[in-house]
Short mmCIF file of C-alpha atoms in Angstrom, two decimals:
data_model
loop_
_atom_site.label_atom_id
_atom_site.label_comp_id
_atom_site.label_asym_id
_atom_site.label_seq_id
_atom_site.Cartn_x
_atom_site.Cartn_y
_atom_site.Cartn_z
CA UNK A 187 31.39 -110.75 -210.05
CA UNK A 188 28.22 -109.62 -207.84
CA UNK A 189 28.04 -107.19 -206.23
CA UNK A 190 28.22 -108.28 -202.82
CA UNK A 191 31.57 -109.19 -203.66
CA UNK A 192 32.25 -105.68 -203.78
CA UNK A 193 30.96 -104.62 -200.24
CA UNK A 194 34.70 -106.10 -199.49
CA UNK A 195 36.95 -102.38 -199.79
CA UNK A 196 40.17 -104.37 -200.43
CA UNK A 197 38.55 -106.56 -203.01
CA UNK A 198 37.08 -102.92 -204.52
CA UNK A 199 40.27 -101.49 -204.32
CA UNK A 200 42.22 -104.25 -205.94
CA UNK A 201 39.62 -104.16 -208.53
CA UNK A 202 39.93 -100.77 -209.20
CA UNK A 203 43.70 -100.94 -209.43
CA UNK A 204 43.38 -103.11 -212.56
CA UNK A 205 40.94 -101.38 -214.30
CA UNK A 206 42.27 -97.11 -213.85
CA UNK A 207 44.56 -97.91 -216.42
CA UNK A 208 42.39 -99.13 -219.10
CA UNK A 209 40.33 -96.59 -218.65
CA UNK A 210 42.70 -93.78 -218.47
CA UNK A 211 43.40 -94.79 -221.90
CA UNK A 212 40.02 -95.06 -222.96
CA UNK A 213 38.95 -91.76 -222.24
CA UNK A 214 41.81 -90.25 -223.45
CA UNK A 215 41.21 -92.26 -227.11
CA UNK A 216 37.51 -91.31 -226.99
CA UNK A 217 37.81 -87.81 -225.75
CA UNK A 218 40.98 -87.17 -228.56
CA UNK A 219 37.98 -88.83 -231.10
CA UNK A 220 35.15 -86.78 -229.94
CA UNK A 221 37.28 -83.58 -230.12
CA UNK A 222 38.99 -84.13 -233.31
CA UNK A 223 35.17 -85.12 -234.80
CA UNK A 224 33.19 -82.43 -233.19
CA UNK A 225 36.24 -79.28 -234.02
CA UNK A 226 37.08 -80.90 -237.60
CA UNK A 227 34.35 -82.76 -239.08
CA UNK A 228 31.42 -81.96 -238.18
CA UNK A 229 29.66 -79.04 -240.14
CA UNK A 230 28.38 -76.03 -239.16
CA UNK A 231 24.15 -75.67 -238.43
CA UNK A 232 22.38 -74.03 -241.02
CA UNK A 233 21.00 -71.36 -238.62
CA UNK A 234 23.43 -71.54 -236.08
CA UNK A 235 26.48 -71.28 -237.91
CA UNK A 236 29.73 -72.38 -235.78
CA UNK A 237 27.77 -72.13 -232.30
CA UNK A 238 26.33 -75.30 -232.83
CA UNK A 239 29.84 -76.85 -231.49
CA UNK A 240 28.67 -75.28 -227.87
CA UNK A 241 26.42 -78.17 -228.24
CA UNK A 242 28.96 -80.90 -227.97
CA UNK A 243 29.97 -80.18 -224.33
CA UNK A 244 26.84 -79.00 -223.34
CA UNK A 245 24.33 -81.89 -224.03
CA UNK A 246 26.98 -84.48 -222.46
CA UNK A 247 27.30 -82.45 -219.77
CA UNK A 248 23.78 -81.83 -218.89
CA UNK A 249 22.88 -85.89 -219.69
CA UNK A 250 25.56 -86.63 -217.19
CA UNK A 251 25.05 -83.97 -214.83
CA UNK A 252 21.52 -85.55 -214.60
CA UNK A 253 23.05 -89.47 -214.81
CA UNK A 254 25.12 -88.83 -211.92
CA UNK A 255 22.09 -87.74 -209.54
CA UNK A 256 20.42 -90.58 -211.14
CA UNK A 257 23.53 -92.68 -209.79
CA UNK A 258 23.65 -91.06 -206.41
CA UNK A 259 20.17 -92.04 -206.31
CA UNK A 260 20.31 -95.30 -206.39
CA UNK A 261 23.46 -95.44 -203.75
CA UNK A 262 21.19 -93.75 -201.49
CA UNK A 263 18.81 -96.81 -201.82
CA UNK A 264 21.76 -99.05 -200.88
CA UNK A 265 22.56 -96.79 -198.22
CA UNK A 266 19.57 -96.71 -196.41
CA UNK A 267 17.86 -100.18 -197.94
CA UNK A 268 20.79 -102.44 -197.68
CA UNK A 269 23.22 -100.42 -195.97
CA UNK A 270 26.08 -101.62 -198.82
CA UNK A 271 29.47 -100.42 -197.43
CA UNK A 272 30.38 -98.66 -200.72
CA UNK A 273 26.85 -97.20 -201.77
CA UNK A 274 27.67 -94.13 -199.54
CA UNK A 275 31.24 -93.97 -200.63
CA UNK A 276 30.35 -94.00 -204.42
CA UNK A 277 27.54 -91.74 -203.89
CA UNK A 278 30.23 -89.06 -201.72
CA UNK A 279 32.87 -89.29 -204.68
CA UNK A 280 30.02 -88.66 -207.24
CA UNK A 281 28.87 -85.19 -205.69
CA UNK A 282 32.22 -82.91 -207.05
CA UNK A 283 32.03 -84.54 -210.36
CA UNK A 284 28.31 -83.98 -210.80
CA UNK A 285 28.17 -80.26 -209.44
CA UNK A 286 31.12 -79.84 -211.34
CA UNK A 287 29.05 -81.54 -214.96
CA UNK A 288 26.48 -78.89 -214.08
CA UNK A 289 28.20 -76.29 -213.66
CA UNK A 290 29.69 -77.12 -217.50
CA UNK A 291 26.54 -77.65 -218.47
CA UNK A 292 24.99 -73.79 -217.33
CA UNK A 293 28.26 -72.35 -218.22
CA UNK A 294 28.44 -73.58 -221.76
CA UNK A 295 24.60 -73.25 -222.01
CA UNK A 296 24.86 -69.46 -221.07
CA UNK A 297 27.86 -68.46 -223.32
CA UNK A 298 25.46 -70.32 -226.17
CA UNK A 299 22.32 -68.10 -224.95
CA UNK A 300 23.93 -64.71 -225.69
CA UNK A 301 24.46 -65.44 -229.54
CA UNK A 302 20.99 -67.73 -230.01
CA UNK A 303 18.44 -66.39 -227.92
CA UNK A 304 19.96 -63.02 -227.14
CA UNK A 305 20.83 -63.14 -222.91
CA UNK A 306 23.17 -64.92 -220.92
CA UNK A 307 20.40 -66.60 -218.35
CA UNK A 308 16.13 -66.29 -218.26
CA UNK A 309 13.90 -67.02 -215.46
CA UNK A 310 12.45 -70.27 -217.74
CA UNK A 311 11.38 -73.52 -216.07
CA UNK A 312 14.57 -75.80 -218.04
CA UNK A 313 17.15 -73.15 -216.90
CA UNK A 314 15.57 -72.74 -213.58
CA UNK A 315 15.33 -76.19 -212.47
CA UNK A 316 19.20 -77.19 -213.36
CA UNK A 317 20.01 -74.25 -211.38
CA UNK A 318 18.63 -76.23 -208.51
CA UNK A 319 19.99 -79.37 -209.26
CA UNK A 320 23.37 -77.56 -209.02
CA UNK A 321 22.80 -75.83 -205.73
CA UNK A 322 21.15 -78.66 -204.42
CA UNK A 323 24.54 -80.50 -205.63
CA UNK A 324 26.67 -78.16 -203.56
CA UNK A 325 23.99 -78.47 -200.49
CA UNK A 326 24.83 -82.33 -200.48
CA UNK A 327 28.69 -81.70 -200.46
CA UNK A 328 28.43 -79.24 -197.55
CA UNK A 329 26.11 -82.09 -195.68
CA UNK A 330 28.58 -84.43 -196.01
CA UNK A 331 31.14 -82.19 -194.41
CA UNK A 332 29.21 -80.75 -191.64
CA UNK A 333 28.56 -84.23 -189.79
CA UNK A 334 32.03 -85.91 -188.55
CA UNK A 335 30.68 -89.64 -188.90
CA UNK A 336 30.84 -91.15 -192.00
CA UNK A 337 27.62 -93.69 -191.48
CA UNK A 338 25.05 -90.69 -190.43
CA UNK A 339 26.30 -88.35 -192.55
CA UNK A 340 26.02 -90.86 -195.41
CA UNK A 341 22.23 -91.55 -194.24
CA UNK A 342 20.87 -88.31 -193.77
CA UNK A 343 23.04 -87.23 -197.51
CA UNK A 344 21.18 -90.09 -198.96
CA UNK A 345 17.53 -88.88 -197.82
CA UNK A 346 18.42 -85.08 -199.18
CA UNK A 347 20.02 -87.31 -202.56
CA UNK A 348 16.35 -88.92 -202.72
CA UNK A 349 14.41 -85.65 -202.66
CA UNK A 350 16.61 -84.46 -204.94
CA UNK A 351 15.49 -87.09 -207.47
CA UNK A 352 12.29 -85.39 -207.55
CA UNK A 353 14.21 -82.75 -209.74
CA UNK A 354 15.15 -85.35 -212.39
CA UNK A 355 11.76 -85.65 -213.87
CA UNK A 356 10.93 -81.70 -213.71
CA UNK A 357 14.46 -80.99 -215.55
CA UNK A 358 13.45 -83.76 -218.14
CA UNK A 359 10.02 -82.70 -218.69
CA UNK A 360 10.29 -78.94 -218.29
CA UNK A 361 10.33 -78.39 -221.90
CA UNK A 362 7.17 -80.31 -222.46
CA UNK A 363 5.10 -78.82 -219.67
CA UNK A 364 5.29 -75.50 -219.90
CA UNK A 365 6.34 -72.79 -222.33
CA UNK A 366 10.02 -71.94 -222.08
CA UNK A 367 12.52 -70.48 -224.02
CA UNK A 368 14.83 -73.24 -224.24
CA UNK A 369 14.14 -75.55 -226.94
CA UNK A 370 12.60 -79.14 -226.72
CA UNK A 371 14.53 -82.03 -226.39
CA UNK A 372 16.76 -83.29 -229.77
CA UNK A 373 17.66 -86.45 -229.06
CA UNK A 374 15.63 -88.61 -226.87
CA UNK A 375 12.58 -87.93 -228.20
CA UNK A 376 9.25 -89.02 -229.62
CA UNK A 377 9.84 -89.74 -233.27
CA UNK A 378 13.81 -90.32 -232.81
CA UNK A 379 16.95 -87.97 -232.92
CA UNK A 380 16.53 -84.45 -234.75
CA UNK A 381 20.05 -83.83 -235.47
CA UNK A 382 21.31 -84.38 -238.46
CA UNK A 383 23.91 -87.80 -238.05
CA UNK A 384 26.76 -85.97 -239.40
CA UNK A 385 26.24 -83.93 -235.97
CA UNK A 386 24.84 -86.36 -234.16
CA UNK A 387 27.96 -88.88 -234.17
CA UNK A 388 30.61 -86.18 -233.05
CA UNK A 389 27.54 -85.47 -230.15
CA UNK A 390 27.26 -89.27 -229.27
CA UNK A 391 31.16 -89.90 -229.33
CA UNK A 392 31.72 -86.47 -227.03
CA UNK A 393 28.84 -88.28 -224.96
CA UNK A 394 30.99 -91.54 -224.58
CA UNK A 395 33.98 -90.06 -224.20
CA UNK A 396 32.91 -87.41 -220.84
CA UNK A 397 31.44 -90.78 -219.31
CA UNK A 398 34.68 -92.69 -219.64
CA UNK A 399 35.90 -89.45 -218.02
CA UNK A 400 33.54 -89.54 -215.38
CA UNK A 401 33.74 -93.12 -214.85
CA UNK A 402 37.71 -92.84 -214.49
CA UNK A 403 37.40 -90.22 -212.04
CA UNK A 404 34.61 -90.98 -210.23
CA UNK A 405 36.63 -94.78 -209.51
CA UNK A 406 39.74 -93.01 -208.57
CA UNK A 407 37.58 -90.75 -206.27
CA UNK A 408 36.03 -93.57 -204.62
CA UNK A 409 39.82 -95.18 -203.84
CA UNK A 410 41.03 -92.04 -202.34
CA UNK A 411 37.55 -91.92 -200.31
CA UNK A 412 38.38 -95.78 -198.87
CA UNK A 413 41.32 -94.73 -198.39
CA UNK A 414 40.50 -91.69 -196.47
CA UNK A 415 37.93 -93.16 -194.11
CA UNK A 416 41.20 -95.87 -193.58
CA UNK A 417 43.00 -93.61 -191.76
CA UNK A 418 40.31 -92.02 -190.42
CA UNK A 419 39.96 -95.57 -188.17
CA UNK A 420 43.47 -95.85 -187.38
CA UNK A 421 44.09 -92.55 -186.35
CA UNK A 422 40.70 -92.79 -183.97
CA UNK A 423 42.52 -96.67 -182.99
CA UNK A 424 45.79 -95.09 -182.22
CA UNK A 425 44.33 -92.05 -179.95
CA UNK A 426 42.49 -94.69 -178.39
CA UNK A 427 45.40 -96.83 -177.67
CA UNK A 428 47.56 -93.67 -176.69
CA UNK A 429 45.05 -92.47 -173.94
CA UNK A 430 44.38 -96.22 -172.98
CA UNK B 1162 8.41 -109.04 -193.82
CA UNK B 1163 12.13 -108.26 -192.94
CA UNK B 1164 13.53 -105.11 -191.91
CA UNK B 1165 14.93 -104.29 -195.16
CA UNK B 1166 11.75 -104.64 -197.07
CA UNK B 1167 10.11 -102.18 -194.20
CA UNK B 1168 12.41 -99.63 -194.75
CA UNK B 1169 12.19 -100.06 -198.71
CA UNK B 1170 8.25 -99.46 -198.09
CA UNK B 1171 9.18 -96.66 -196.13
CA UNK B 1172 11.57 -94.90 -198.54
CA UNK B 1173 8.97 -95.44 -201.85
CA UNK B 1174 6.06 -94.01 -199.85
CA UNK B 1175 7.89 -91.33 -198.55
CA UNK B 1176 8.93 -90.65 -202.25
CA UNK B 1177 5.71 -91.27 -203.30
CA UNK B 1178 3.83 -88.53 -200.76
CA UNK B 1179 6.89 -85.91 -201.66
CA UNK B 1180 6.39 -86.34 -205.84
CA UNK B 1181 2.81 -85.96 -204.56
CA UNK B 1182 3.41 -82.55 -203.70
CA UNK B 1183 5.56 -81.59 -205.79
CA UNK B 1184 3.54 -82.72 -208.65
CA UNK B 1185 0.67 -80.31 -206.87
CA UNK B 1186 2.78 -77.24 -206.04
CA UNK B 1187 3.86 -77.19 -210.24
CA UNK B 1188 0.46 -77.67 -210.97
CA UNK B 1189 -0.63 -74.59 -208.90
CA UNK B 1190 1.90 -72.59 -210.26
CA UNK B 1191 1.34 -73.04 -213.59
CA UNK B 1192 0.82 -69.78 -214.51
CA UNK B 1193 3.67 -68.20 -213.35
CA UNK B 1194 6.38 -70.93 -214.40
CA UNK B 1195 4.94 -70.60 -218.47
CA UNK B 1196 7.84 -68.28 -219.66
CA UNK B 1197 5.86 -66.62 -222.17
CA UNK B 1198 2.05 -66.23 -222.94
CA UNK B 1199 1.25 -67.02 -226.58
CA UNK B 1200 -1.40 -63.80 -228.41
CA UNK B 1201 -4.52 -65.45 -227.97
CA UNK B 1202 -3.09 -66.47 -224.24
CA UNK B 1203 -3.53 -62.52 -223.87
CA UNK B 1204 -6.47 -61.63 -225.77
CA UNK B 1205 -7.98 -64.34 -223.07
CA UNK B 1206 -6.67 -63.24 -220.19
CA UNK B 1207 -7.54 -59.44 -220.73
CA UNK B 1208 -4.35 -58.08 -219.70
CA UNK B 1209 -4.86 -54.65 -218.65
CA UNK B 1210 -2.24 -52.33 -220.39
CA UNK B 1211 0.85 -51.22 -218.64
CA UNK B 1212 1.42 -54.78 -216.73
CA UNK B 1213 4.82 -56.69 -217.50
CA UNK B 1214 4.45 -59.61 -219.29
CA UNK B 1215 6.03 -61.99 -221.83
CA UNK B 1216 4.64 -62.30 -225.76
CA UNK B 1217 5.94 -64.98 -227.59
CA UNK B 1218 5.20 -66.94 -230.96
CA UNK B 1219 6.34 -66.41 -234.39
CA UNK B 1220 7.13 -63.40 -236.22
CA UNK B 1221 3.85 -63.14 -238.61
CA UNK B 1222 5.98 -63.50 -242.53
CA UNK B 1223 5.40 -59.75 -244.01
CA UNK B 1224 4.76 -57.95 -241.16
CA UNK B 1225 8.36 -56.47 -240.39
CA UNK B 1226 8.90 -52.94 -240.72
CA UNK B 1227 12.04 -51.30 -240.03
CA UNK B 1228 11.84 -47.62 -238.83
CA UNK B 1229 15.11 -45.42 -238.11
CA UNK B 1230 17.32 -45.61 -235.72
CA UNK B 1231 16.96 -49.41 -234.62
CA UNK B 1232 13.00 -48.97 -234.39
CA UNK B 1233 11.21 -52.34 -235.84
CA UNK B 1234 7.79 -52.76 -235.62
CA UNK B 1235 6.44 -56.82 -236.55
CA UNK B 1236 3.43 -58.89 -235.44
CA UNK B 1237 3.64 -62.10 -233.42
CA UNK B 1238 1.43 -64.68 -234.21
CA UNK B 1239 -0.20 -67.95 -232.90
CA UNK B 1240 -1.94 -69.12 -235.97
CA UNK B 1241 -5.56 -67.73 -234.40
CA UNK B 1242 -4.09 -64.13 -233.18
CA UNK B 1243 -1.42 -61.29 -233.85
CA UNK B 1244 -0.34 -58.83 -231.55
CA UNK B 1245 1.54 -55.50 -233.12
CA UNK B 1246 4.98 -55.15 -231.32
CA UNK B 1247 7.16 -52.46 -231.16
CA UNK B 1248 10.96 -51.93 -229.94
CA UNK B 1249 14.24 -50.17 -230.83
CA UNK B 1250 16.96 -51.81 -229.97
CA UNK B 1251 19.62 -54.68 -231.17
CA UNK B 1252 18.09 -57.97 -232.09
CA UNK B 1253 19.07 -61.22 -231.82
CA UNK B 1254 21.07 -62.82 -234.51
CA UNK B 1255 18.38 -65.74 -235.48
CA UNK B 1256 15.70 -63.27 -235.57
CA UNK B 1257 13.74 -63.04 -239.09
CA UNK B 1258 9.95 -63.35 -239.89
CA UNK B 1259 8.89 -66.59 -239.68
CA UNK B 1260 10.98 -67.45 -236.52
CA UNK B 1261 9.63 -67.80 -233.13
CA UNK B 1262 10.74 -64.57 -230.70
CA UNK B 1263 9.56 -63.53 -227.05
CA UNK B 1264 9.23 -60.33 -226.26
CA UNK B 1265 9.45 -58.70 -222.81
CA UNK B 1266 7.32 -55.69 -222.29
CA UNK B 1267 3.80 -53.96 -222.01
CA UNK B 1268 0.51 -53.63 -223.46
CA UNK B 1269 0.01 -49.94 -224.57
CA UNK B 1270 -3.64 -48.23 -224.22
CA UNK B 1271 -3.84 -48.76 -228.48
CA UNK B 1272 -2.97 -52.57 -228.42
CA UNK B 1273 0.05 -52.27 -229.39
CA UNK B 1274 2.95 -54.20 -227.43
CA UNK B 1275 6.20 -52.00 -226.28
CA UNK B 1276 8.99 -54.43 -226.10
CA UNK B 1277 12.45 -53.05 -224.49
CA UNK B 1278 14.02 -56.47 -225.02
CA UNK B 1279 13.72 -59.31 -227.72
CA UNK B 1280 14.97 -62.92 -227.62
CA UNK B 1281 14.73 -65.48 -230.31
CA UNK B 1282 13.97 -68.56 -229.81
CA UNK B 1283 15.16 -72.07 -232.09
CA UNK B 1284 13.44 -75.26 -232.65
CA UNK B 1285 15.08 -78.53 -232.03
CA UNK B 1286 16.53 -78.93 -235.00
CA UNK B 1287 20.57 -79.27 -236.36
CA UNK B 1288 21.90 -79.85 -239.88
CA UNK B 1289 24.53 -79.04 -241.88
CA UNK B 1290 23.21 -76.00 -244.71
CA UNK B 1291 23.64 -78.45 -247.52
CA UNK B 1292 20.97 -80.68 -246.17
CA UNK B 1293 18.38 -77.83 -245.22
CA UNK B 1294 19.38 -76.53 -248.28
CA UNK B 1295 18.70 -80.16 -250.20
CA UNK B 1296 15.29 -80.59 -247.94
CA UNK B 1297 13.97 -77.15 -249.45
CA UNK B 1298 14.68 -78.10 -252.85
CA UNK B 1299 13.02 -81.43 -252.76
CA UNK B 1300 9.97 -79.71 -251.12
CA UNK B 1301 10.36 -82.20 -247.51
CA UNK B 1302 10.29 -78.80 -245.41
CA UNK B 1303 6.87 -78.74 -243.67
CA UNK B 1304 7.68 -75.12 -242.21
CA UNK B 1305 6.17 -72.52 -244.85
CA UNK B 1306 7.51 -69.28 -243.25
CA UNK B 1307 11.01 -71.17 -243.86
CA UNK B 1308 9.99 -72.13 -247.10
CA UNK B 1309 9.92 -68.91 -248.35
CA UNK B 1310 13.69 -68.29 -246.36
CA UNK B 1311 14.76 -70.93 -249.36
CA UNK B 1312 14.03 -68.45 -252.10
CA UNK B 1313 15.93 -65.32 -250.73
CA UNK B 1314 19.79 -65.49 -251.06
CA UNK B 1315 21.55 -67.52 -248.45
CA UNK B 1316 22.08 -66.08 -245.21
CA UNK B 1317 25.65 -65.40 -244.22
CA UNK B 1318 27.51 -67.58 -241.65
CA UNK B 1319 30.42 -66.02 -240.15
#
């Protein structure tokens, strides 16, 4: 179906409708497989010891955390480029679920760093700069809530959600360009993966598995969202009709 | 050209001035977003003793001394220099000679580096002990300060 199909809410909706349920069960077979595999099977590090299994929510979360500005992103083109009726809506409902990905991703991160590195936070440029992605996450919430109209709030969210990409890059790339004390990246990398697959697989399937999550929730976010502004026009319609 | 493809050209240049200078504003600051300044990064830079600063690199293999009461003293090394370091205090779990460590603290008149805190720091790298273990044996493990890890006993994982 293309996607201008989709500008049509009641065709999204219906659309939606079908596929919550597969994917409900989905993420719940995924995320019961990527538990089971990263508690059970796979082993401990050979330096780390048990910690390593931090690493299983962590990395997803940070990939996504960063996936879901990525996302936003892109709706923020559509908003402003093509002005698609949804782009804002998906990019609203995304917001919550990416500050909340972050927030995973510092909290597990810092709980790691007291063990590993010896502190709870540093100053460095990798910590630093998803610390800004997060508030910068909660600044594009509170945007969309201060202006009452949907349309220009959605347009001026979508110019902070573009400025914001800037970020994406620096987060990537922090470990490469300067000194820091968080390590270099493991998995995308020059030279392939350096995790060994037996921890690697219980990573990737923990990776799949938070996706279908987000991908469940982030659908059922954008329903309630169509749903909201729905109302929001009939209530306007029926005040307008009562003082007519 | 229609209106979309105006505003399209609007959004990438207005992207494109923005990474500009953001791109220039890292580059000045370079300096001060570097979380640690390697030996030689010190010799260089002549820092005058008594200024706060970060030392990290690796923990030079035979240089660890431990003194009473929590005192260490090791050197950190780049390959080209060493720095003496010295701190009492609780160290991190992965620290050992051999493995790379920052150190927070000051340059004393005599060279030598007071730290009051230590962190360690890990490389990319995750496998099971078996396969580190298997790597040693069959000589693949490039790192010679872990190389020599292989022939004390096994450390203990909780």
């Amino acid at each position: 179906m293309p996607l201008i199909d989709l500008a049509n809410p009641s065709r999204f909706l219906a659309l939606v409708g079908k596929m919550l349920p597969w994917l409900v069960a989905a993420t719940l077979v995924a995320l019961a497989a990527g538990l089971w595999q990263a508690l059970f099977v796979a082993p401990d590090d050979y330096q780390q010891g048990a910690t390593v299994k931090i690493m299983f929510v962590h990395v997803p979360s940070a990939w996504l955390a960063m996936a879901i500005w990525a996302l936003m992103s892109i709706a923020a083109l559509g908003t402003l480029a093509w002005r698609h009726p949804l782009a804002d809506v998906a990019a609203k409902a995304a917001a919550p679920l990416g500050a909340g990905f972050t927030f995973l991703c510092l909290l597990t991160g810092s709980l790691w760093g007291r063990p590993m590195w010896g502190t709870y936070w540093v100053w460095d440029a990798r910590l630093t700069s998803v610390l800004v992605m997060f508030l910068m996450y909660l600044g594009l919430i509170a945007l969309w809530r201060t202006v009452e109209d949907p349309s220009r709030a959605g347009r001026a969210a979508a110019i902070l959600t573009l400025v914001g990409a800037i970020n994406l890059p620096i987060i990537k790339f922090s470990v490469d360009w300067w000194n820091t004390l968080h390590q270099p990246a493991s998995v995308v990398r020059v030279g392939g993966p350096a995790i060994h697959p037996s921890i690697l697989v219980p990573l990737l399937t923990m990776a799949l598995a938070l996706t279908l999550l987000f991908a469940t929730l982030h659908l059922a976010a954008m329903r309630n969202e169509i749903l909201r502004r729905r109302v929001r026009t009939m209530q306007m319609l029926a005040a307008q009709g009562a003082s007519a | 050209m229609t209106r979309r493809q105006r505003r399209l050209l609007l959004l990438g240049a207005g992207l494109g001035v923005l990474g500009l200078a953001a791109a220039l504003v890292l580059s000045a600051l370079k300096d001060s977003i570097v979380f640690f300044n390697s030996p030689s990064d010190i010799v260089e830079k002549r820092v005058t003793p008594g200024t706060r600063i970060r030392l990290g690199g690796l923990v030079a293999p035979g240089s660890l001394e431990r003194g009473s009461e929590l005192a260490v003293r090791f050197q950190v090394t780049d390959g080209n220099r060493a720095i003496s370091v010295a701190y009492r205090g609780i160290l991190p779990d992965l620290f050992r000679e051999g493995q790379g460590v920052i150190a927070e603290g000051a340059l004393d008149t005599a060279g030598v580096f007071k730290a009051d805190n230590v962190l360690a720091k890990h490389d990319e790298k995750y496998m099971p002990r078996e396969v580190a273990d298997a790597l040693k044996k069959q000589g693949y493990w490039k790192d010679d300060a872990q190389k020599r890890d292989a022939a004390r006993p096994p450390r203990q994982v909780p």
